[in-house]
Amino acid sequence: MLDPQLIRNNLPDVVRQLATRGFTVNDAQLTALEKARKQCQTETEQLQNERNTRSKDIGKAKAKGEDVTALMESVNQINEQLKNKEVQLDAIQSELNQLLYEIPNIPHSSVPVGNSEEQNVEVRRWGTPKTFPFPPKDHVDLGAMSTLLDFETAVKITGTRFALMRGALARLHRALIQFMLNLHTEEHGYTEVNVPYMVNSESLFGTGQLPKFAADLFHIPEQNYYLIPTAEVPVTNIARDTIIDEEALPVKYVCHTPCFRSEAGAYGKDTRGMIRQHQFEKVELVQLVRPDMSYEALEALTGHAETVLQRLELPYRVMSLCTGDMGFSSAKTYDLEVWLPGQQRYREISSCSNFEAFQARRMKARWRDPKTKKPNLLHTLNGSGLAIGRTLVAVMENYQDEGGRIYIPAALQPYMGKVTHIDPC
């Protein structure tokens, strides 16, 4: 959520900056509601002052032994007026908040301006895509050769956009999780947390999924819980309604969870294989930092995700997302895109974002400045470190041979009982 004071004092500038995201601010409605809020607030304060004055008059009249019936009646009338004004002010503020909740974050000045992913800017590349002496297969065909990746049975059990893994491939999936968790906790200084996979609406509001993106979520109406779309939601909400001492910063969490997404806006996209599913797993990185450190933290967090790909020797590139392609809550985002030989293209495997104070304002997540002793809003960041399913796809396709054998990257072999490859049936 943007700072309401920023919108009140700099609305034309906010409108201009958000236009670069393709978002149109209803500035006329905002202005009208803000004017009504101020007027109602002024009238409320006037009534409060009048009530205070008359209450003092009652005290003076009583001291003189005078009849205070009329004064008491006038104070009661003012109290009724104040109750009505309170209801009116709450209604105006609620309507104003609904508008504010729908407004995305303002892009950082370093974010490239653009309308779609075609205007994203490549920052760097690592590794060279391998040249195969045969037409490389995609992960679906490779999985079918070994019978270890089974979509038909998953459809029978549940439906489309689900997968079933068996044997060595299931173990490889687990190995990736263990490898990433160990790397981030032992070398990058993150604290591992285990969190609920269902959250309440307050948590989803805090990180920006509600109210705008309710259609993308799996909702359990009986308990009013939601399946998490990403570990970002429960992990970041650890700081909700909390004040963290400055010496405890930065807070760095890593968490492995399943993720559940309805993919409501992805009809017809990536229907083949494991690229876009209703259920998948991620190792998520979350940082809570002082505002003056957040862009340094973004570079570091992105580097932590990159290290996973480098240790697995998977070619990738880093893209700076343009204003029109960023997520709702983000002020700046880097996407890591891994090379997939089966598709002959780079595909997103991680998004690393700085939300500045946008989420913290919604969550009331704060830190205490030791100089002023006052609480201030934190800056929050997160990134996939990495998406497990897509990493598995990348390993399968980059480490295949012509017969369908999949070789195990050296970094994963200790987690695979020193197995060096997976043979097709």
JSON list of C-alpha atoms in Angstrom, two decimals, residues 1 3 45 48 84 89 125 129 158 160 168 182 211 282 343 371 403:
[
{"chain": "A", "resi": 1, "resn": "MET", "atom": "CA", "xyz": [0.00, 0.00, 0.00]},
{"chain": "A", "resi": 3, "resn": "ASP", "atom": "CA", "xyz": [1.71, 6.11, 1.74]},
{"chain": "A", "resi": 45, "resn": "GLU", "atom": "CA", "xyz": [-13.21, 18.42, 15.49]},
{"chain": "A", "resi": 48, "resn": "GLN", "atom": "CA", "xyz": [-15.63, 17.97, 19.82]},
{"chain": "A", "resi": 84, "resn": "ASN", "atom": "CA", "xyz": [-23.25, 10.26, 13.06]},
{"chain": "A", "resi": 89, "resn": "LEU", "atom": "CA", "xyz": [-16.10, 9.34, 8.44]},
{"chain": "A", "resi": 125, "resn": "ARG", "atom": "CA", "xyz": [24.18, -13.90, -18.66]},
{"chain": "A", "resi": 129, "resn": "PRO", "atom": "CA", "xyz": [23.77, -23.14, -23.68]},
{"chain": "A", "resi": 158, "resn": "THR", "atom": "CA", "xyz": [-6.83, -34.94, -9.45]},
{"chain": "A", "resi": 160, "resn": "THR", "atom": "CA", "xyz": [-4.89, -31.24, -15.31]},
{"chain": "A", "resi": 168, "resn": "ALA", "atom": "CA", "xyz": [14.90, -41.68, -8.91]},
{"chain": "A", "resi": 182, "resn": "ASN", "atom": "CA", "xyz": [21.63, -26.27, 2.85]},
{"chain": "A", "resi": 211, "resn": "PRO", "atom": "CA", "xyz": [-8.24, -8.07, -2.39]},
{"chain": "A", "resi": 282, "resn": "LYS", "atom": "CA", "xyz": [9.66, -23.65, -4.05]},
{"chain": "A", "resi": 343, "resn": "GLN", "atom": "CA", "xyz": [12.12, -25.39, -25.71]},
{"chain": "A", "resi": 371, "resn": "LYS", "atom": "CA", "xyz": [18.47, 7.13, 17.61]},
{"chain": "A", "resi": 403, "resn": "GLY", "atom": "CA", "xyz": [19.23, -42.26, -25.33]}
]
